[in-house]
C-alpha cells in the first residue's frame, strides 16, 4: 500500500477535492483505495453521502484505546462510496473533542499508521484528508504517510499557510527516520486574476524543487461533482479540473518514494 496525506494549515484550499479526485483516478486505473477522513468537519464523509453528525462509529473509535487499535476495528469502520473500488474511513464531529482528551495519553500519534497496517493487503493506496490545524490528527496523518500533498490556493493568505505547514514538517521530520517528501500543488488557479498569477510566480520562485509546476484551475465541474456525490472523474472525466488532476497523479506516481513509513 502507498499512503499519501493531503494537508495544509489553512482551510478552503482544496484538500478534500484533491484527495477525492486522486482517489477516483486511482480507482479508474483499477486500484483499490481507502480514503481516510481525519477532519472533524467531515467534508469527505459528507461528500460520499454519509452524515458525520449522525454516524455512530467513525475514525474517532480508533483513538479510544490509549493508542492501541483492536484487531479488525478499521475493517469494521469502512463505509461504501460512489465507487466500488474506494472505501471510506469516515469522520465524525466527535473528532473535535480529541485534542482536549489527548494530553497525557501516550501513543496517540501512531493510531492511523497502526490502523492502516491492518488494511495493508486489502488496498493499493490510502489517501488521508487532514484537518487544517496542527494537532494529534494532523500528526497522525503525517506519521502514517509516505508522501505528502500540500494543496495551496493561489492567493496570498494561502501562501502564509504553506509557510506554517513547512515549519510543521521540519518539526515532524525530527521524529522520523527519513524526511517526509512533499509536493506543493497550486489550486483554484484563475489566470484572469492578478492574485493567482502573482502567487503562482511566488510559489515557483520560493519552492522550485517541491512545487508541481502545473496547477489545478478553478472549475465549476469539481463543485458539481461534489454536489452529485461522485468522484470528479466519474462526473466528468474530460473537465479541466480532472485533466489537471490526472497530470498531477502521473507526477506523484513517477516521483513516489520507495521508503516505508517511519
PDB file of C-alpha atoms in Angstrom:
ATOM      1  CA  UNK A   1       0.000   0.000   0.000  1.00  0.00           C
ATOM      2  CA  UNK A   2       1.123   3.544  -0.755  1.00  0.00           C
ATOM      3  CA  UNK A   3      -0.007   6.109   1.814  1.00  0.00           C
ATOM      4  CA  UNK A   4      -0.444   9.762   0.894  1.00  0.00           C
ATOM      5  CA  UNK A   5      -1.574  12.546   3.191  1.00  0.00           C
ATOM      6  CA  UNK A   6      -3.210  15.716   1.880  1.00  0.00           C
ATOM      7  CA  UNK A   7      -2.693  18.584   4.303  1.00  0.00           C
ATOM      8  CA  UNK A   8      -2.313  22.323   4.726  1.00  0.00           C
ATOM      9  CA  UNK A   9      -2.644  24.513   7.805  1.00  0.00           C
ATOM     10  CA  UNK A  10      -5.257  26.622   6.045  1.00  0.00           C
ATOM     11  CA  UNK A  11      -8.790  25.659   5.153  1.00  0.00           C
ATOM     12  CA  UNK A  12     -10.508  26.163   1.813  1.00  0.00           C
ATOM     13  CA  UNK A  13      -7.513  25.329  -0.350  1.00  0.00           C
ATOM     14  CA  UNK A  14      -8.917  22.188  -1.983  1.00  0.00           C
ATOM     15  CA  UNK A  15      -7.697  19.398   0.313  1.00  0.00           C
ATOM     16  CA  UNK A  16     -10.854  17.293   0.154  1.00  0.00           C
ATOM     17  CA  UNK A  17     -11.338  17.821  -3.583  1.00  0.00           C
ATOM     18  CA  UNK A  18      -7.712  16.858  -4.198  1.00  0.00           C
ATOM     19  CA  UNK A  19      -7.998  13.747  -2.014  1.00  0.00           C
ATOM     20  CA  UNK A  20     -11.160  12.520  -3.729  1.00  0.00           C
ATOM     21  CA  UNK A  21     -10.020  13.430  -7.236  1.00  0.00           C
ATOM     22  CA  UNK A  22      -6.790  11.444  -6.819  1.00  0.00           C
ATOM     23  CA  UNK A  23      -8.646   8.518  -5.245  1.00  0.00           C
ATOM     24  CA  UNK A  24     -11.125   8.476  -8.115  1.00  0.00           C
ATOM     25  CA  UNK A  25      -8.408   8.457 -10.742  1.00  0.00           C
ATOM     26  CA  UNK A  26      -6.572   5.644  -8.971  1.00  0.00           C
ATOM     27  CA  UNK A  27      -9.834   3.689  -8.843  1.00  0.00           C
ATOM     28  CA  UNK A  28     -10.358   4.346 -12.553  1.00  0.00           C
ATOM     29  CA  UNK A  29      -6.982   2.666 -13.093  1.00  0.00           C
ATOM     30  CA  UNK A  30      -8.187  -0.412 -11.218  1.00  0.00           C
ATOM     31  CA  UNK A  31      -6.528   0.340  -7.891  1.00  0.00           C
ATOM     32  CA  UNK A  32      -8.185  -0.360  -4.542  1.00  0.00           C
ATOM     33  CA  UNK A  33      -8.219   2.797  -2.451  1.00  0.00           C
ATOM     34  CA  UNK A  34      -9.114   3.606   1.151  1.00  0.00           C
ATOM     35  CA  UNK A  35      -9.765   7.274   1.886  1.00  0.00           C
ATOM     36  CA  UNK A  36      -9.387   8.397   5.493  1.00  0.00           C
ATOM     37  CA  UNK A  37     -11.303  11.438   6.762  1.00  0.00           C
ATOM     38  CA  UNK A  38      -9.487  12.961   9.752  1.00  0.00           C
ATOM     39  CA  UNK A  39     -11.190  16.362   9.585  1.00  0.00           C
ATOM     40  CA  UNK A  40     -13.849  16.860  12.297  1.00  0.00           C
ATOM     41  CA  UNK A  41     -15.842  18.877   9.758  1.00  0.00           C
ATOM     42  CA  UNK A  42     -16.243  15.643   7.811  1.00  0.00           C
ATOM     43  CA  UNK A  43     -16.230  17.160   4.328  1.00  0.00           C
ATOM     44  CA  UNK A  44     -15.031  13.938   2.697  1.00  0.00           C
ATOM     45  CA  UNK A  45     -17.564  11.889   4.659  1.00  0.00           C
ATOM     46  CA  UNK A  46     -20.384  14.241   3.620  1.00  0.00           C
ATOM     47  CA  UNK A  47     -19.135  14.199   0.013  1.00  0.00           C
ATOM     48  CA  UNK A  48     -19.899  10.491  -0.190  1.00  0.00           C
ATOM     49  CA  UNK A  49     -23.371  10.838   1.350  1.00  0.00           C
ATOM     50  CA  UNK A  50     -22.681   9.991   4.988  1.00  0.00           C
ATOM     51  CA  UNK A  51     -23.631  12.371   7.805  1.00  0.00           C
ATOM     52  CA  UNK A  52     -20.697  12.983  10.202  1.00  0.00           C
ATOM     53  CA  UNK A  53     -23.153  14.308  12.792  1.00  0.00           C
ATOM     54  CA  UNK A  54     -25.179  11.104  12.781  1.00  0.00           C
ATOM     55  CA  UNK A  55     -22.605   8.336  12.390  1.00  0.00           C
ATOM     56  CA  UNK A  56     -22.474   6.004  15.367  1.00  0.00           C
ATOM     57  CA  UNK A  57     -18.929   4.850  14.537  1.00  0.00           C
ATOM     58  CA  UNK A  58     -16.066   6.678  12.832  1.00  0.00           C
ATOM     59  CA  UNK A  59     -12.307   7.199  12.871  1.00  0.00           C
ATOM     60  CA  UNK A  60     -12.842   8.604  16.361  1.00  0.00           C
ATOM     61  CA  UNK A  61     -13.279   4.989  17.553  1.00  0.00           C
ATOM     62  CA  UNK A  62      -9.671   4.284  16.575  1.00  0.00           C
ATOM     63  CA  UNK A  63      -8.396   6.692  19.250  1.00  0.00           C
ATOM     64  CA  UNK A  64     -10.300   5.282  22.215  1.00  0.00           C
ATOM     65  CA  UNK A  65      -7.869   2.544  23.321  1.00  0.00           C
ATOM     66  CA  UNK A  66      -4.872   4.511  24.606  1.00  0.00           C
ATOM     67  CA  UNK A  67      -3.092   4.262  21.264  1.00  0.00           C
ATOM     68  CA  UNK A  68      -3.944   0.598  20.674  1.00  0.00           C
ATOM     69  CA  UNK A  69      -6.118  -0.378  17.720  1.00  0.00           C
ATOM     70  CA  UNK A  70      -8.204  -3.532  18.304  1.00  0.00           C
ATOM     71  CA  UNK A  71      -7.773  -6.196  15.666  1.00  0.00           C
ATOM     72  CA  UNK A  72     -10.430  -5.864  12.957  1.00  0.00           C
ATOM     73  CA  UNK A  73     -11.725  -2.435  14.024  1.00  0.00           C
ATOM     74  CA  UNK A  74     -10.526  -0.489  10.939  1.00  0.00           C
ATOM     75  CA  UNK A  75     -12.200  -3.060   8.676  1.00  0.00           C
ATOM     76  CA  UNK A  76     -15.484  -2.750  10.586  1.00  0.00           C
ATOM     77  CA  UNK A  77     -15.473   1.028  10.247  1.00  0.00           C
ATOM     78  CA  UNK A  78     -15.233   1.048   6.425  1.00  0.00           C
ATOM     79  CA  UNK A  79     -18.168   2.598   4.548  1.00  0.00           C
ATOM     80  CA  UNK A  80     -19.027   2.442   0.837  1.00  0.00           C
ATOM     81  CA  UNK A  81     -18.628   5.322  -1.606  1.00  0.00           C
ATOM     82  CA  UNK A  82     -19.846   6.069  -5.115  1.00  0.00           C
ATOM     83  CA  UNK A  83     -17.005   3.922  -6.497  1.00  0.00           C
ATOM     84  CA  UNK A  84     -16.849   0.234  -5.596  1.00  0.00           C
ATOM     85  CA  UNK A  85     -13.041   0.400  -5.542  1.00  0.00           C
ATOM     86  CA  UNK A  86     -12.996   3.198  -2.944  1.00  0.00           C
ATOM     87  CA  UNK A  87     -13.783   2.588   0.739  1.00  0.00           C
ATOM     88  CA  UNK A  88     -14.129   5.321   3.343  1.00  0.00           C
ATOM     89  CA  UNK A  89     -12.920   5.512   6.918  1.00  0.00           C
ATOM     90  CA  UNK A  90     -15.367   8.244   7.943  1.00  0.00           C
ATOM     91  CA  UNK A  91     -15.053  11.230  10.202  1.00  0.00           C
ATOM     92  CA  UNK A  92     -17.448  12.399  12.881  1.00  0.00           C
ATOM     93  CA  UNK A  93     -17.773  15.616  14.823  1.00  0.00           C
ATOM     94  CA  UNK A  94     -16.555  13.711  17.907  1.00  0.00           C
ATOM     95  CA  UNK A  95     -13.021  14.048  16.499  1.00  0.00           C
ATOM     96  CA  UNK A  96     -13.157  17.711  17.528  1.00  0.00           C
ATOM     97  CA  UNK A  97     -13.013  16.620  21.183  1.00  0.00           C
ATOM     98  CA  UNK A  98      -9.847  14.589  20.690  1.00  0.00           C
ATOM     99  CA  UNK A  99      -7.423  17.446  21.346  1.00  0.00           C
ATOM    100  CA  UNK A 100      -8.913  18.044  24.807  1.00  0.00           C
ATOM    101  CA  UNK A 101      -8.713  14.352  25.650  1.00  0.00           C
ATOM    102  CA  UNK A 102      -5.247  13.619  24.274  1.00  0.00           C
ATOM    103  CA  UNK A 103      -2.888  15.410  26.739  1.00  0.00           C
ATOM    104  CA  UNK A 104      -1.170  12.819  28.876  1.00  0.00           C
ATOM    105  CA  UNK A 105      -2.094   9.911  26.594  1.00  0.00           C
ATOM    106  CA  UNK A 106       0.913   8.224  25.055  1.00  0.00           C
ATOM    107  CA  UNK A 107       0.978   6.611  21.626  1.00  0.00           C
ATOM    108  CA  UNK A 108      -1.865   8.563  20.024  1.00  0.00           C
ATOM    109  CA  UNK A 109       0.381   9.857  17.236  1.00  0.00           C
ATOM    110  CA  UNK A 110       0.601   6.447  15.545  1.00  0.00           C
ATOM    111  CA  UNK A 111      -3.057   5.372  15.681  1.00  0.00           C
ATOM    112  CA  UNK A 112      -3.704   5.864  11.964  1.00  0.00           C
ATOM    113  CA  UNK A 113      -0.422   4.168  10.999  1.00  0.00           C
ATOM    114  CA  UNK A 114      -1.425   1.155  13.117  1.00  0.00           C
ATOM    115  CA  UNK A 115      -4.932   1.172  11.622  1.00  0.00           C
ATOM    116  CA  UNK A 116      -3.678   1.231   8.050  1.00  0.00           C
ATOM    117  CA  UNK A 117      -1.266  -1.588   8.857  1.00  0.00           C
ATOM    118  CA  UNK A 118      -4.332  -3.772   9.418  1.00  0.00           C
ATOM    119  CA  UNK A 119      -5.641  -2.841   5.948  1.00  0.00           C
ATOM    120  CA  UNK A 120      -2.255  -3.079   4.230  1.00  0.00           C
ATOM    121  CA  UNK A 121      -3.007  -6.042   1.964  1.00  0.00           C
ATOM    122  CA  UNK A 122      -6.590  -5.012   1.235  1.00  0.00           C
ATOM    123  CA  UNK A 123      -5.812  -1.761  -0.581  1.00  0.00           C
ATOM    124  CA  UNK A 124      -3.249  -0.462  -3.043  1.00  0.00           C
ATOM    125  CA  UNK A 125      -3.433   3.151  -1.876  1.00  0.00           C
ATOM    126  CA  UNK A 126      -4.551   5.111   1.168  1.00  0.00           C
ATOM    127  CA  UNK A 127      -5.254   8.846   0.970  1.00  0.00           C
ATOM    128  CA  UNK A 128      -5.669  10.782   4.218  1.00  0.00           C
ATOM    129  CA  UNK A 129      -7.655  14.037   4.260  1.00  0.00           C
ATOM    130  CA  UNK A 130      -6.222  16.064   7.145  1.00  0.00           C
ATOM    131  CA  UNK A 131      -7.693  18.875   9.249  1.00  0.00           C
ATOM    132  CA  UNK A 132      -6.241  22.379   8.767  1.00  0.00           C
ATOM    133  CA  UNK A 133      -4.967  22.607  12.349  1.00  0.00           C
ATOM    134  CA  UNK A 134      -1.755  21.255  13.849  1.00  0.00           C
ATOM    135  CA  UNK A 135      -2.692  18.713  16.500  1.00  0.00           C
ATOM    136  CA  UNK A 136      -2.950  14.997  17.146  1.00  0.00           C
ATOM    137  CA  UNK A 137      -4.977  14.394  13.956  1.00  0.00           C
ATOM    138  CA  UNK A 138      -2.524  16.094  11.595  1.00  0.00           C
ATOM    139  CA  UNK A 139       0.384  14.446  13.407  1.00  0.00           C
ATOM    140  CA  UNK A 140      -1.304  11.086  12.771  1.00  0.00           C
ATOM    141  CA  UNK A 141      -1.721  11.850   9.081  1.00  0.00           C
ATOM    142  CA  UNK A 142       1.913  12.870   8.659  1.00  0.00           C
ATOM    143  CA  UNK A 143       3.251   9.983  10.746  1.00  0.00           C
ATOM    144  CA  UNK A 144       1.306   7.437   8.670  1.00  0.00           C
ATOM    145  CA  UNK A 145       2.165   8.815   5.243  1.00  0.00           C
ATOM    146  CA  UNK A 146       4.981   8.117   2.835  1.00  0.00           C
ATOM    147  CA  UNK A 147       4.291  11.171   0.695  1.00  0.00           C
ATOM    148  CA  UNK A 148       2.598  14.497   1.438  1.00  0.00           C
ATOM    149  CA  UNK A 149       0.498  16.555  -0.950  1.00  0.00           C
ATOM    150  CA  UNK A 150       0.041  20.220   0.036  1.00  0.00           C
ATOM    151  CA  UNK A 151      -2.708  21.976  -1.940  1.00  0.00           C
ATOM    152  CA  UNK A 152      -2.205  25.745  -1.938  1.00  0.00           C
ATOM    153  CA  UNK A 153      -4.826  28.135  -3.224  1.00  0.00           C
ATOM    154  CA  UNK A 154      -3.165  30.690  -5.467  1.00  0.00           C
ATOM    155  CA  UNK A 155      -3.727  33.690  -3.208  1.00  0.00           C
ATOM    156  CA  UNK A 156      -1.506  35.407  -0.636  1.00  0.00           C
ATOM    157  CA  UNK A 157      -3.058  34.116   2.599  1.00  0.00           C
ATOM    158  CA  UNK A 158      -2.743  30.523   1.427  1.00  0.00           C
ATOM    159  CA  UNK A 159       0.984  31.063   0.917  1.00  0.00           C
ATOM    160  CA  UNK A 160       1.226  32.096   4.581  1.00  0.00           C
ATOM    161  CA  UNK A 161      -0.495  28.814   5.482  1.00  0.00           C
ATOM    162  CA  UNK A 162       2.097  26.989   3.401  1.00  0.00           C
ATOM    163  CA  UNK A 163       4.875  28.597   5.422  1.00  0.00           C
ATOM    164  CA  UNK A 164       3.296  27.263   8.620  1.00  0.00           C
ATOM    165  CA  UNK A 165       2.943  23.837   7.005  1.00  0.00           C
ATOM    166  CA  UNK A 166       6.605  23.647   6.020  1.00  0.00           C
ATOM    167  CA  UNK A 167       7.595  24.713   9.554  1.00  0.00           C
ATOM    168  CA  UNK A 168       5.428  21.886  10.908  1.00  0.00           C
ATOM    169  CA  UNK A 169       7.141  19.451   8.537  1.00  0.00           C
ATOM    170  CA  UNK A 170      10.526  20.491   9.860  1.00  0.00           C
ATOM    171  CA  UNK A 171       9.329  19.676  13.365  1.00  0.00           C
ATOM    172  CA  UNK A 172       7.731  16.342  12.351  1.00  0.00           C
ATOM    173  CA  UNK A 173      10.812  15.251  10.427  1.00  0.00           C
ATOM    174  CA  UNK A 174      12.897  15.346  13.613  1.00  0.00           C
ATOM    175  CA  UNK A 175      10.994  12.279  14.826  1.00  0.00           C
ATOM    176  CA  UNK A 176      11.090  10.393  11.504  1.00  0.00           C
ATOM    177  CA  UNK A 177      13.823   8.106  10.281  1.00  0.00           C
ATOM    178  CA  UNK A 178      13.693   9.873   6.926  1.00  0.00           C
ATOM    179  CA  UNK A 179      12.274  13.245   5.933  1.00  0.00           C
ATOM    180  CA  UNK A 180       8.733  13.146   4.570  1.00  0.00           C
ATOM    181  CA  UNK A 181       8.810  14.096   0.871  1.00  0.00           C
ATOM    182  CA  UNK A 182       6.156  16.573  -0.210  1.00  0.00           C
ATOM    183  CA  UNK A 183       4.655  18.103  -3.317  1.00  0.00           C
ATOM    184  CA  UNK A 184       3.057  21.554  -3.359  1.00  0.00           C
ATOM    185  CA  UNK A 185       0.006  21.739  -5.627  1.00  0.00           C
ATOM    186  CA  UNK A 186      -1.303  25.156  -6.768  1.00  0.00           C
ATOM    187  CA  UNK A 187      -5.119  25.031  -6.707  1.00  0.00           C
ATOM    188  CA  UNK A 188      -8.082  27.247  -7.596  1.00  0.00           C
ATOM    189  CA  UNK A 189      -5.926  28.992 -10.175  1.00  0.00           C
ATOM    190  CA  UNK A 190      -7.631  31.707 -12.217  1.00  0.00           C
ATOM    191  CA  UNK A 191      -5.387  33.226 -14.844  1.00  0.00           C
ATOM    192  CA  UNK A 192      -7.799  36.171 -15.152  1.00  0.00           C
ATOM    193  CA  UNK A 193      -6.780  37.474 -11.719  1.00  0.00           C
ATOM    194  CA  UNK A 194      -3.553  39.208 -10.809  1.00  0.00           C
ATOM    195  CA  UNK A 195      -3.574  37.469  -7.415  1.00  0.00           C
ATOM    196  CA  UNK A 196      -3.414  33.995  -8.983  1.00  0.00           C
ATOM    197  CA  UNK A 197      -0.676  34.960 -11.427  1.00  0.00           C
ATOM    198  CA  UNK A 198       1.432  36.689  -8.766  1.00  0.00           C
ATOM    199  CA  UNK A 199       1.036  33.857  -6.268  1.00  0.00           C
ATOM    200  CA  UNK A 200       1.969  31.199  -8.821  1.00  0.00           C
ATOM    201  CA  UNK A 201       5.151  33.112  -9.669  1.00  0.00           C
ATOM    202  CA  UNK A 202       5.942  33.424  -5.958  1.00  0.00           C
ATOM    203  CA  UNK A 203       5.483  29.689  -5.412  1.00  0.00           C
ATOM    204  CA  UNK A 204       7.695  28.850  -8.376  1.00  0.00           C
ATOM    205  CA  UNK A 205      10.439  31.155  -7.126  1.00  0.00           C
ATOM    206  CA  UNK A 206      10.245  30.093  -3.480  1.00  0.00           C
ATOM    207  CA  UNK A 207       9.706  26.326  -3.812  1.00  0.00           C
ATOM    208  CA  UNK A 208      11.269  25.363  -7.157  1.00  0.00           C
ATOM    209  CA  UNK A 209      12.050  21.764  -6.170  1.00  0.00           C
ATOM    210  CA  UNK A 210       8.897  20.864  -4.232  1.00  0.00           C
ATOM    211  CA  UNK A 211       6.349  22.604  -6.462  1.00  0.00           C
ATOM    212  CA  UNK A 212       4.337  20.744  -9.085  1.00  0.00           C
ATOM    213  CA  UNK A 213       4.913  23.069 -11.998  1.00  0.00           C
ATOM    214  CA  UNK A 214       1.352  22.915 -13.336  1.00  0.00           C
ATOM    215  CA  UNK A 215      -1.824  23.880 -11.436  1.00  0.00           C
ATOM    216  CA  UNK A 216      -5.442  22.916 -10.814  1.00  0.00           C
ATOM    217  CA  UNK A 217      -7.702  25.582 -12.333  1.00  0.00           C
ATOM    218  CA  UNK A 218     -10.963  26.925 -10.977  1.00  0.00           C
ATOM    219  CA  UNK A 219     -13.549  24.530 -12.413  1.00  0.00           C
ATOM    220  CA  UNK A 220     -17.236  24.531 -11.513  1.00  0.00           C
ATOM    221  CA  UNK A 221     -17.451  20.885 -12.608  1.00  0.00           C
ATOM    222  CA  UNK A 222     -15.496  19.943  -9.472  1.00  0.00           C
ATOM    223  CA  UNK A 223     -18.172  21.593  -7.342  1.00  0.00           C
ATOM    224  CA  UNK A 224     -20.896  19.896  -9.388  1.00  0.00           C
ATOM    225  CA  UNK A 225     -19.231  16.507  -8.798  1.00  0.00           C
ATOM    226  CA  UNK A 226     -19.273  17.181  -5.067  1.00  0.00           C
ATOM    227  CA  UNK A 227     -22.973  18.003  -5.182  1.00  0.00           C
ATOM    228  CA  UNK A 228     -23.633  14.743  -7.029  1.00  0.00           C
ATOM    229  CA  UNK A 229     -21.528  12.699  -4.578  1.00  0.00           C
ATOM    230  CA  UNK A 230     -19.370  11.360  -7.401  1.00  0.00           C
ATOM    231  CA  UNK A 231     -15.625  11.484  -7.843  1.00  0.00           C
ATOM    232  CA  UNK A 232     -14.708  14.233 -10.330  1.00  0.00           C
ATOM    233  CA  UNK A 233     -13.652  11.689 -12.944  1.00  0.00           C
ATOM    234  CA  UNK A 234     -16.937   9.790 -12.539  1.00  0.00           C
ATOM    235  CA  UNK A 235     -18.868  13.009 -13.035  1.00  0.00           C
ATOM    236  CA  UNK A 236     -16.916  14.471 -15.952  1.00  0.00           C
ATOM    237  CA  UNK A 237     -13.686  12.786 -16.951  1.00  0.00           C
ATOM    238  CA  UNK A 238     -12.894  15.471 -19.514  1.00  0.00           C
ATOM    239  CA  UNK A 239     -13.315  18.546 -17.335  1.00  0.00           C
ATOM    240  CA  UNK A 240     -10.385  20.933 -16.930  1.00  0.00           C
ATOM    241  CA  UNK A 241     -10.040  20.032 -13.262  1.00  0.00           C
ATOM    242  CA  UNK A 242      -9.903  16.293 -13.902  1.00  0.00           C
ATOM    243  CA  UNK A 243      -7.373  16.730 -16.698  1.00  0.00           C
ATOM    244  CA  UNK A 244      -5.191  18.673 -14.250  1.00  0.00           C
ATOM    245  CA  UNK A 245      -5.571  16.066 -11.504  1.00  0.00           C
ATOM    246  CA  UNK A 246      -4.748  13.314 -13.976  1.00  0.00           C
ATOM    247  CA  UNK A 247      -1.462  15.084 -14.730  1.00  0.00           C
ATOM    248  CA  UNK A 248      -0.837  15.531 -11.009  1.00  0.00           C
ATOM    249  CA  UNK A 249      -1.402  11.828 -10.344  1.00  0.00           C
ATOM    250  CA  UNK A 250       1.073  10.924 -13.078  1.00  0.00           C
ATOM    251  CA  UNK A 251       3.604  13.262 -11.453  1.00  0.00           C
ATOM    252  CA  UNK A 252       3.063  11.814  -7.968  1.00  0.00           C
ATOM    253  CA  UNK A 253       3.341   8.227  -9.158  1.00  0.00           C
ATOM    254  CA  UNK A 254       6.543   8.971 -11.042  1.00  0.00           C
ATOM    255  CA  UNK A 255       8.071  10.685  -8.007  1.00  0.00           C
ATOM    256  CA  UNK A 256       6.763   8.447  -5.240  1.00  0.00           C
ATOM    257  CA  UNK A 257       9.423   7.433  -2.735  1.00  0.00           C
ATOM    258  CA  UNK A 258      10.449   3.871  -2.048  1.00  0.00           C
ATOM    259  CA  UNK A 259      10.822   4.473   1.679  1.00  0.00           C
ATOM    260  CA  UNK A 260       8.495   2.924   4.243  1.00  0.00           C
ATOM    261  CA  UNK A 261       6.539   4.740   6.913  1.00  0.00           C
ATOM    262  CA  UNK A 262       8.804   5.968   9.691  1.00  0.00           C
TER     263      UNK A 262
END
